[in-house]
Amino acid sequence: MVFVAVKRCMARARLPSVFVISIRRNQSRLARALASCAVHGVVVHVIDGIDADHDFHKLKSYRDMLGPDFWGGPEIKPGAFACFLSHRVAWDAFLRSGEERAIFIEDDGLLTSGRFAAPNSDLVFLNARMAAWSRAVGSTAAEDIVAALAVGFDPGARGLALGPGGDGYFMTRHGAMIASEHSRVDRIRCGVDWYLLMLGGGVNDPSSSAPAEVKSLWDMYGSKKPVLSSRVAEPAIVRTGAGPSSIQHSWTVPISDFFET
């Protein structure tokens, strides 16, 4: 799985290349994502994501990437597994491209601006849901957001999206290398968006009022320091708007199913 298409819209783009993760059966969502990129004249790489519904048999070949549990339980949604793997495919494609910086969006993400002043960080969340979290916490630093979550900041109680979102983020080449390497060592035990937040913000000992995801990360991974410098872009330059992601999280199966011959 490598680039399936490259579209060049203008010779001089204000933004780095955009890697759009999609699956082949959802061309309408992909078309909307591509159109939003074309407006801003960016170079786009389309990544052929792993389709859990149609390529379930292929997932077994990635079983070495699975941890012993997923969100602390013995079952996993194949779509969540495929989604994480699809992001890894995009990181690896970016690394092979030789480019130094890139933006990653899923096909339900829309690029809303052609300007982005990247701070000196390896990972920057560009999506609107993380911008809302950042404003509520009062900081653009991922470490501060993780610290607030650990002591009881509850996005759902504030009417905010419950997940940090993998629908839009910026990475440097170094950031993608670390994400790829660490996810192989840590193995897939949570959603890719929370994993990215953990890489940038670490894991802190949670209070009893912390969100369930934060408690699960602590139970699965223990205390972790950030391995990537990470911030949240303000204002956001990616929003969801093309309908639900084509990388659906689907049904649930026992993790042990992936190890059956």
PDB file of C-alpha atoms in Angstrom:
ATOM      1  CA  MET A   1       0.000   0.000   0.000  1.00  0.00           C
ATOM      2  CA  VAL A   2       1.676   3.136  -1.265  1.00  0.00           C
ATOM      3  CA  PHE A   3       0.524   6.265  -3.016  1.00  0.00           C
ATOM      4  CA  VAL A   4      -2.447   5.495  -5.245  1.00  0.00           C
ATOM      5  CA  ALA A   5      -2.639   8.999  -6.633  1.00  0.00           C
ATOM      6  CA  VAL A   6      -0.787  12.272  -6.564  1.00  0.00           C
ATOM      7  CA  LYS A   7      -2.560  15.471  -7.527  1.00  0.00           C
ATOM      8  CA  ARG A   8      -0.634  18.730  -7.971  1.00  0.00           C
ATOM      9  CA  CYS A   9      -2.851  21.764  -7.842  1.00  0.00           C
ATOM     10  CA  MET A  10      -0.416  24.682  -7.849  1.00  0.00           C
ATOM     11  CA  ALA A  11       3.324  24.949  -8.166  1.00  0.00           C
ATOM     12  CA  ARG A  12       3.759  26.949  -4.973  1.00  0.00           C
ATOM     13  CA  ALA A  13       1.778  25.685  -2.000  1.00  0.00           C
ATOM     14  CA  ARG A  14       1.658  27.545   1.298  1.00  0.00           C
ATOM     15  CA  LEU A  15       1.152  24.290   3.171  1.00  0.00           C
ATOM     16  CA  PRO A  16       3.232  21.107   3.152  1.00  0.00           C
ATOM     17  CA  SER A  17       1.907  18.100   1.261  1.00  0.00           C
ATOM     18  CA  VAL A  18      -1.331  16.566   2.495  1.00  0.00           C
ATOM     19  CA  PHE A  19      -1.703  12.803   2.864  1.00  0.00           C
ATOM     20  CA  VAL A  20      -5.383  11.871   2.606  1.00  0.00           C
ATOM     21  CA  ILE A  21      -6.271   8.459   4.059  1.00  0.00           C
ATOM     22  CA  SER A  22      -9.255   6.822   2.396  1.00  0.00           C
ATOM     23  CA  ILE A  23     -10.575   3.484   1.197  1.00  0.00           C
ATOM     24  CA  ARG A  24     -11.549   2.797  -2.374  1.00  0.00           C
ATOM     25  CA  ARG A  25     -15.280   2.245  -1.889  1.00  0.00           C
ATOM     26  CA  ASN A  26     -15.856   5.768  -0.578  1.00  0.00           C
ATOM     27  CA  GLN A  27     -14.972   7.906  -3.558  1.00  0.00           C
ATOM     28  CA  SER A  28     -17.518  10.643  -2.792  1.00  0.00           C
ATOM     29  CA  ARG A  29     -15.967  11.424   0.596  1.00  0.00           C
ATOM     30  CA  LEU A  30     -12.510  11.336  -0.945  1.00  0.00           C
ATOM     31  CA  ALA A  31     -13.642  13.725  -3.664  1.00  0.00           C
ATOM     32  CA  ARG A  32     -14.822  16.269  -1.084  1.00  0.00           C
ATOM     33  CA  ALA A  33     -11.560  16.016   0.852  1.00  0.00           C
ATOM     34  CA  LEU A  34      -9.547  16.469  -2.334  1.00  0.00           C
ATOM     35  CA  ALA A  35     -11.662  19.424  -3.400  1.00  0.00           C
ATOM     36  CA  SER A  36     -10.984  21.162  -0.080  1.00  0.00           C
ATOM     37  CA  CYS A  37      -7.249  20.668  -0.641  1.00  0.00           C
ATOM     38  CA  ALA A  38      -7.421  21.892  -4.247  1.00  0.00           C
ATOM     39  CA  VAL A  39      -8.906  25.208  -3.121  1.00  0.00           C
ATOM     40  CA  HIS A  40      -5.707  25.881  -1.175  1.00  0.00           C
ATOM     41  CA  GLY A  41      -3.311  24.652  -3.832  1.00  0.00           C
ATOM     42  CA  VAL A  42      -1.573  21.902  -1.911  1.00  0.00           C
ATOM     43  CA  VAL A  43       0.131  18.765  -3.168  1.00  0.00           C
ATOM     44  CA  VAL A  44      -2.000  15.753  -2.216  1.00  0.00           C
ATOM     45  CA  HIS A  45      -0.999  12.125  -1.776  1.00  0.00           C
ATOM     46  CA  VAL A  46      -3.940   9.723  -1.569  1.00  0.00           C
ATOM     47  CA  ILE A  47      -3.267   6.773   0.712  1.00  0.00           C
ATOM     48  CA  ASP A  48      -5.140   3.543   0.080  1.00  0.00           C
ATOM     49  CA  GLY A  49      -6.259   2.665   3.598  1.00  0.00           C
ATOM     50  CA  ILE A  50      -7.053  -0.798   4.904  1.00  0.00           C
ATOM     51  CA  ASP A  51     -10.757  -1.617   4.629  1.00  0.00           C
ATOM     52  CA  ALA A  52     -11.787  -3.744   7.621  1.00  0.00           C
ATOM     53  CA  ASP A  53     -15.111  -4.692   6.031  1.00  0.00           C
ATOM     54  CA  HIS A  54     -13.618  -5.957   2.768  1.00  0.00           C
ATOM     55  CA  ASP A  55     -10.044  -6.794   3.768  1.00  0.00           C
ATOM     56  CA  PHE A  56     -10.605  -8.439   7.151  1.00  0.00           C
ATOM     57  CA  HIS A  57      -8.515 -11.449   6.103  1.00  0.00           C
ATOM     58  CA  LYS A  58      -5.538  -9.141   5.535  1.00  0.00           C
ATOM     59  CA  LEU A  59      -5.595  -7.924   9.117  1.00  0.00           C
ATOM     60  CA  LYS A  60      -4.276 -11.242  10.400  1.00  0.00           C
ATOM     61  CA  SER A  61      -0.972 -10.533   8.682  1.00  0.00           C
ATOM     62  CA  TYR A  62      -0.581  -7.536  11.014  1.00  0.00           C
ATOM     63  CA  ARG A  63      -1.268  -9.446  14.216  1.00  0.00           C
ATOM     64  CA  ASP A  64       2.255  -8.757  15.469  1.00  0.00           C
ATOM     65  CA  MET A  65       1.109  -5.138  15.824  1.00  0.00           C
ATOM     66  CA  LEU A  66      -1.670  -6.073  18.263  1.00  0.00           C
ATOM     67  CA  GLY A  67      -1.286  -5.820  21.997  1.00  0.00           C
ATOM     68  CA  PRO A  68      -2.845  -8.295  24.446  1.00  0.00           C
ATOM     69  CA  ASP A  69      -5.859  -6.015  24.957  1.00  0.00           C
ATOM     70  CA  PHE A  70      -7.611  -3.050  23.382  1.00  0.00           C
ATOM     71  CA  TRP A  71      -8.802  -0.284  25.677  1.00  0.00           C
ATOM     72  CA  GLY A  72      -8.148  -2.764  28.474  1.00  0.00           C
ATOM     73  CA  GLY A  73     -10.477  -5.456  27.111  1.00  0.00           C
ATOM     74  CA  PRO A  74      -9.991  -8.753  25.251  1.00  0.00           C
ATOM     75  CA  GLU A  75     -11.855  -7.583  22.121  1.00  0.00           C
ATOM     76  CA  ILE A  76     -11.098  -5.157  19.327  1.00  0.00           C
ATOM     77  CA  LYS A  77     -13.058  -3.529  16.551  1.00  0.00           C
ATOM     78  CA  PRO A  78     -11.402  -4.526  13.264  1.00  0.00           C
ATOM     79  CA  GLY A  79     -12.157  -1.050  11.919  1.00  0.00           C
ATOM     80  CA  ALA A  80     -10.204   0.583  14.748  1.00  0.00           C
ATOM     81  CA  PHE A  81      -7.312  -1.779  14.065  1.00  0.00           C
ATOM     82  CA  ALA A  82      -7.460  -1.052  10.328  1.00  0.00           C
ATOM     83  CA  CYS A  83      -7.677   2.696  11.002  1.00  0.00           C
ATOM     84  CA  PHE A  84      -4.501   2.658  13.111  1.00  0.00           C
ATOM     85  CA  LEU A  85      -2.720   0.559  10.485  1.00  0.00           C
ATOM     86  CA  SER A  86      -3.867   2.933   7.741  1.00  0.00           C
ATOM     87  CA  HIS A  87      -2.251   5.845   9.567  1.00  0.00           C
ATOM     88  CA  ARG A  88       0.964   3.836   9.847  1.00  0.00           C
ATOM     89  CA  VAL A  89       0.799   3.219   6.093  1.00  0.00           C
ATOM     90  CA  ALA A  90       0.521   6.995   5.628  1.00  0.00           C
ATOM     91  CA  TRP A  91       3.489   7.683   7.943  1.00  0.00           C
ATOM     92  CA  ASP A  92       5.629   5.157   6.089  1.00  0.00           C
ATOM     93  CA  ALA A  93       4.598   6.632   2.715  1.00  0.00           C
ATOM     94  CA  PHE A  94       5.540  10.082   3.987  1.00  0.00           C
ATOM     95  CA  LEU A  95       8.942   8.804   5.117  1.00  0.00           C
ATOM     96  CA  ARG A  96       9.560   7.211   1.729  1.00  0.00           C
ATOM     97  CA  SER A  97       8.622  10.454  -0.012  1.00  0.00           C
ATOM     98  CA  GLY A  98      11.695  12.236   1.301  1.00  0.00           C
ATOM     99  CA  GLU A  99       9.617  15.237   2.356  1.00  0.00           C
ATOM    100  CA  GLU A 100      10.345  16.911   5.671  1.00  0.00           C
ATOM    101  CA  ARG A 101       6.855  17.972   6.737  1.00  0.00           C
ATOM    102  CA  ALA A 102       3.339  16.772   6.002  1.00  0.00           C
ATOM    103  CA  ILE A 103      -0.312  17.086   6.969  1.00  0.00           C
ATOM    104  CA  PHE A 104      -2.478  14.004   7.449  1.00  0.00           C
ATOM    105  CA  ILE A 105      -6.264  13.931   7.161  1.00  0.00           C
ATOM    106  CA  GLU A 106      -8.847  11.174   6.939  1.00  0.00           C
ATOM    107  CA  ASP A 107     -11.360  11.415   4.122  1.00  0.00           C
ATOM    108  CA  ASP A 108     -14.007  12.972   6.368  1.00  0.00           C
ATOM    109  CA  GLY A 109     -11.663  15.886   7.014  1.00  0.00           C
ATOM    110  CA  LEU A 110     -11.804  19.139   5.071  1.00  0.00           C
ATOM    111  CA  LEU A 111      -8.893  21.545   4.782  1.00  0.00           C
ATOM    112  CA  THR A 112     -10.212  25.000   5.643  1.00  0.00           C
ATOM    113  CA  SER A 113      -7.130  27.188   5.252  1.00  0.00           C
ATOM    114  CA  GLY A 114      -4.076  27.425   3.051  1.00  0.00           C
ATOM    115  CA  ARG A 115      -1.954  28.959   5.787  1.00  0.00           C
ATOM    116  CA  PHE A 116      -0.396  27.268   8.762  1.00  0.00           C
ATOM    117  CA  ALA A 117       2.496  28.646  10.767  1.00  0.00           C
ATOM    118  CA  ALA A 118       3.949  25.415  12.155  1.00  0.00           C
ATOM    119  CA  PRO A 119       5.451  25.888  15.614  1.00  0.00           C
ATOM    120  CA  ASN A 120       8.723  24.181  16.405  1.00  0.00           C
ATOM    121  CA  SER A 121       6.964  20.872  17.102  1.00  0.00           C
ATOM    122  CA  ASP A 122       7.050  17.378  15.640  1.00  0.00           C
ATOM    123  CA  LEU A 123       3.285  16.899  15.993  1.00  0.00           C
ATOM    124  CA  VAL A 124       0.560  19.526  15.733  1.00  0.00           C
ATOM    125  CA  PHE A 125      -3.135  18.731  15.994  1.00  0.00           C
ATOM    126  CA  LEU A 126      -4.930  20.737  13.317  1.00  0.00           C
ATOM    127  CA  ASN A 127      -8.507  19.624  13.856  1.00  0.00           C
ATOM    128  CA  ALA A 128     -11.343  21.638  15.326  1.00  0.00           C
ATOM    129  CA  ARG A 129     -12.097  19.256  18.188  1.00  0.00           C
ATOM    130  CA  MET A 130      -8.584  19.598  19.598  1.00  0.00           C
ATOM    131  CA  ALA A 131      -8.691  23.370  19.152  1.00  0.00           C
ATOM    132  CA  ALA A 132     -11.839  23.352  21.317  1.00  0.00           C
ATOM    133  CA  TRP A 133     -10.084  21.243  23.970  1.00  0.00           C
ATOM    134  CA  SER A 134      -7.135  23.622  23.876  1.00  0.00           C
ATOM    135  CA  ARG A 135      -9.339  26.676  24.442  1.00  0.00           C
ATOM    136  CA  ALA A 136     -11.146  24.949  27.314  1.00  0.00           C
ATOM    137  CA  VAL A 137      -7.864  23.984  28.996  1.00  0.00           C
ATOM    138  CA  GLY A 138      -6.244  27.321  28.260  1.00  0.00           C
ATOM    139  CA  SER A 139      -3.118  25.930  26.624  1.00  0.00           C
ATOM    140  CA  THR A 140      -1.965  24.756  23.211  1.00  0.00           C
ATOM    141  CA  ALA A 141       0.590  22.338  24.704  1.00  0.00           C
ATOM    142  CA  ALA A 142      -0.368  18.664  24.449  1.00  0.00           C
ATOM    143  CA  GLU A 143       1.275  18.000  27.834  1.00  0.00           C
ATOM    144  CA  ASP A 144      -1.034  20.526  29.489  1.00  0.00           C
ATOM    145  CA  ILE A 145      -4.094  18.951  27.872  1.00  0.00           C
ATOM    146  CA  VAL A 146      -3.075  15.475  29.050  1.00  0.00           C
ATOM    147  CA  ALA A 147      -2.432  16.854  32.553  1.00  0.00           C
ATOM    148  CA  ALA A 148      -5.894  18.449  32.594  1.00  0.00           C
ATOM    149  CA  LEU A 149      -7.519  15.192  31.442  1.00  0.00           C
ATOM    150  CA  ALA A 150      -5.719  13.287  34.182  1.00  0.00           C
ATOM    151  CA  VAL A 151      -7.112  15.508  36.920  1.00  0.00           C
ATOM    152  CA  GLY A 152     -10.684  15.381  35.648  1.00  0.00           C
ATOM    153  CA  PHE A 153     -11.135  17.633  32.601  1.00  0.00           C
ATOM    154  CA  ASP A 154     -14.075  15.940  30.872  1.00  0.00           C
ATOM    155  CA  PRO A 155     -14.646  17.072  27.271  1.00  0.00           C
ATOM    156  CA  GLY A 156     -18.009  15.294  27.068  1.00  0.00           C
ATOM    157  CA  ALA A 157     -19.356  17.113  30.105  1.00  0.00           C
ATOM    158  CA  ARG A 158     -18.456  20.398  28.396  1.00  0.00           C
ATOM    159  CA  GLY A 159     -20.229  19.473  25.184  1.00  0.00           C
ATOM    160  CA  LEU A 160     -16.946  18.847  23.349  1.00  0.00           C
ATOM    161  CA  ALA A 161     -16.023  15.878  21.175  1.00  0.00           C
ATOM    162  CA  LEU A 162     -14.969  12.910  23.293  1.00  0.00           C
ATOM    163  CA  GLY A 163     -11.872  11.998  21.253  1.00  0.00           C
ATOM    164  CA  PRO A 164      -8.870  14.083  20.211  1.00  0.00           C
ATOM    165  CA  GLY A 165      -9.387  13.017  16.605  1.00  0.00           C
ATOM    166  CA  GLY A 166      -7.038  11.655  13.990  1.00  0.00           C
ATOM    167  CA  ASP A 167      -8.839  13.562  11.263  1.00  0.00           C
ATOM    168  CA  GLY A 168      -6.180  16.238  10.954  1.00  0.00           C
ATOM    169  CA  TYR A 169      -2.606  16.653  12.186  1.00  0.00           C
ATOM    170  CA  PHE A 170       0.823  17.861  11.081  1.00  0.00           C
ATOM    171  CA  MET A 171       4.026  15.843  11.448  1.00  0.00           C
ATOM    172  CA  THR A 172       7.673  16.351  10.778  1.00  0.00           C
ATOM    173  CA  ARG A 173       9.781  13.570   9.349  1.00  0.00           C
ATOM    174  CA  HIS A 174      11.216  12.953  12.815  1.00  0.00           C
ATOM    175  CA  GLY A 175       7.720  12.800  14.258  1.00  0.00           C
ATOM    176  CA  ALA A 176       6.594  10.170  11.761  1.00  0.00           C
ATOM    177  CA  MET A 177       9.709   8.078  12.434  1.00  0.00           C
ATOM    178  CA  ILE A 178       9.058   8.138  16.180  1.00  0.00           C
ATOM    179  CA  ALA A 179       5.344   7.387  15.765  1.00  0.00           C
ATOM    180  CA  SER A 180       6.067   4.427  13.499  1.00  0.00           C
ATOM    181  CA  GLU A 181       8.827   3.020  15.695  1.00  0.00           C
ATOM    182  CA  HIS A 182       7.051   3.494  19.022  1.00  0.00           C
ATOM    183  CA  SER A 183       3.741   2.069  17.816  1.00  0.00           C
ATOM    184  CA  ARG A 184       5.543  -1.118  16.799  1.00  0.00           C
ATOM    185  CA  VAL A 185       7.093  -1.426  20.254  1.00  0.00           C
ATOM    186  CA  ASP A 186       4.023  -0.295  22.231  1.00  0.00           C
ATOM    187  CA  ARG A 187       1.706  -2.224  19.915  1.00  0.00           C
ATOM    188  CA  ILE A 188      -1.847  -1.248  19.085  1.00  0.00           C
ATOM    189  CA  ARG A 189      -3.916  -1.145  22.273  1.00  0.00           C
ATOM    190  CA  CYS A 190      -5.987   2.022  21.778  1.00  0.00           C
ATOM    191  CA  GLY A 191      -7.286   4.273  19.013  1.00  0.00           C
ATOM    192  CA  VAL A 192      -4.750   6.060  16.833  1.00  0.00           C
ATOM    193  CA  ASP A 193      -5.929   9.528  17.889  1.00  0.00           C
ATOM    194  CA  TRP A 194      -5.404   8.801  21.584  1.00  0.00           C
ATOM    195  CA  TYR A 195      -2.088   7.167  20.785  1.00  0.00           C
ATOM    196  CA  LEU A 196      -0.913  10.330  19.038  1.00  0.00           C
ATOM    197  CA  LEU A 197      -1.992  12.414  22.022  1.00  0.00           C
ATOM    198  CA  MET A 198      -0.039  10.033  24.282  1.00  0.00           C
ATOM    199  CA  LEU A 199       3.102  10.430  22.133  1.00  0.00           C
ATOM    200  CA  GLY A 200       2.827  14.193  22.396  1.00  0.00           C
ATOM    201  CA  GLY A 201       1.459  14.560  25.913  1.00  0.00           C
ATOM    202  CA  GLY A 202       2.482  11.444  27.797  1.00  0.00           C
ATOM    203  CA  VAL A 203       0.379   9.561  30.351  1.00  0.00           C
ATOM    204  CA  ASN A 204      -0.205  10.923  33.844  1.00  0.00           C
ATOM    205  CA  ASP A 205      -1.561   9.115  36.897  1.00  0.00           C
ATOM    206  CA  PRO A 206      -5.310   9.764  36.560  1.00  0.00           C
ATOM    207  CA  SER A 207      -7.691  10.866  39.268  1.00  0.00           C
ATOM    208  CA  SER A 208     -10.984   9.067  39.838  1.00  0.00           C
ATOM    209  CA  SER A 209     -12.759  11.733  37.779  1.00  0.00           C
ATOM    210  CA  ALA A 210     -10.523  11.377  34.704  1.00  0.00           C
ATOM    211  CA  PRO A 211     -12.176  10.181  31.468  1.00  0.00           C
ATOM    212  CA  ALA A 212     -12.272   6.411  30.989  1.00  0.00           C
ATOM    213  CA  GLU A 213      -9.825   6.569  28.074  1.00  0.00           C
ATOM    214  CA  VAL A 214      -7.194   8.274  30.216  1.00  0.00           C
ATOM    215  CA  LYS A 215      -7.596   5.653  32.930  1.00  0.00           C
ATOM    216  CA  SER A 216      -7.302   2.885  30.354  1.00  0.00           C
ATOM    217  CA  LEU A 217      -4.127   4.382  28.900  1.00  0.00           C
ATOM    218  CA  TRP A 218      -2.623   4.433  32.382  1.00  0.00           C
ATOM    219  CA  ASP A 219      -3.655   0.834  33.021  1.00  0.00           C
ATOM    220  CA  MET A 220      -2.247  -0.352  29.690  1.00  0.00           C
ATOM    221  CA  TYR A 221       0.896   1.721  29.338  1.00  0.00           C
ATOM    222  CA  GLY A 222       1.624   3.142  32.776  1.00  0.00           C
ATOM    223  CA  SER A 223       3.327   6.477  33.285  1.00  0.00           C
ATOM    224  CA  LYS A 224       4.882   7.816  30.097  1.00  0.00           C
ATOM    225  CA  LYS A 225       6.749  10.974  29.255  1.00  0.00           C
ATOM    226  CA  PRO A 226       6.061  12.616  25.891  1.00  0.00           C
ATOM    227  CA  VAL A 227       8.342  11.433  23.104  1.00  0.00           C
ATOM    228  CA  LEU A 228       7.268  14.102  20.615  1.00  0.00           C
ATOM    229  CA  SER A 229       7.061  17.861  20.975  1.00  0.00           C
ATOM    230  CA  SER A 230       3.379  18.497  20.352  1.00  0.00           C
ATOM    231  CA  ARG A 231       0.937  21.375  20.246  1.00  0.00           C
ATOM    232  CA  VAL A 232      -2.545  22.262  19.038  1.00  0.00           C
ATOM    233  CA  ALA A 233      -3.032  24.707  16.183  1.00  0.00           C
ATOM    234  CA  GLU A 234      -5.191  27.723  16.927  1.00  0.00           C
ATOM    235  CA  PRO A 235      -7.188  28.326  14.892  1.00  0.00           C
ATOM    236  CA  ALA A 236      -7.844  24.861  13.495  1.00  0.00           C
ATOM    237  CA  ILE A 237      -7.351  24.342   9.763  1.00  0.00           C
ATOM    238  CA  VAL A 238      -9.097  20.948   9.461  1.00  0.00           C
ATOM    239  CA  ARG A 239     -12.716  20.198  10.248  1.00  0.00           C
ATOM    240  CA  THR A 240     -14.931  17.207   9.692  1.00  0.00           C
ATOM    241  CA  GLY A 241     -17.722  17.796   7.241  1.00  0.00           C
ATOM    242  CA  ALA A 242     -17.673  15.179   4.514  1.00  0.00           C
ATOM    243  CA  GLY A 243     -19.811  12.716   6.448  1.00  0.00           C
ATOM    244  CA  PRO A 244     -18.648   9.859   8.690  1.00  0.00           C
ATOM    245  CA  SER A 245     -15.146   8.576   8.063  1.00  0.00           C
ATOM    246  CA  SER A 246     -14.917   5.725   5.589  1.00  0.00           C
ATOM    247  CA  ILE A 247     -12.552   4.044   8.032  1.00  0.00           C
ATOM    248  CA  GLN A 248     -15.425   2.801  10.182  1.00  0.00           C
ATOM    249  CA  HIS A 249     -14.772   1.093  13.494  1.00  0.00           C
ATOM    250  CA  SER A 250     -17.231  -1.693  12.621  1.00  0.00           C
ATOM    251  CA  TRP A 251     -18.020  -4.798  14.624  1.00  0.00           C
ATOM    252  CA  THR A 252     -16.156  -6.329  17.564  1.00  0.00           C
ATOM    253  CA  VAL A 253     -14.146  -9.553  17.614  1.00  0.00           C
ATOM    254  CA  PRO A 254     -11.924 -11.255  20.214  1.00  0.00           C
ATOM    255  CA  ILE A 255      -8.260 -10.373  19.834  1.00  0.00           C
ATOM    256  CA  SER A 256      -7.545 -14.111  19.986  1.00  0.00           C
ATOM    257  CA  ASP A 257      -9.281 -14.475  16.588  1.00  0.00           C
ATOM    258  CA  PHE A 258      -6.315 -12.847  14.904  1.00  0.00           C
ATOM    259  CA  PHE A 259      -3.988 -15.558  16.211  1.00  0.00           C
ATOM    260  CA  GLU A 260      -6.048 -18.518  15.041  1.00  0.00           C
ATOM    261  CA  THR A 261      -4.602 -20.444  12.104  1.00  0.00           C
TER     262      THR A 261
END
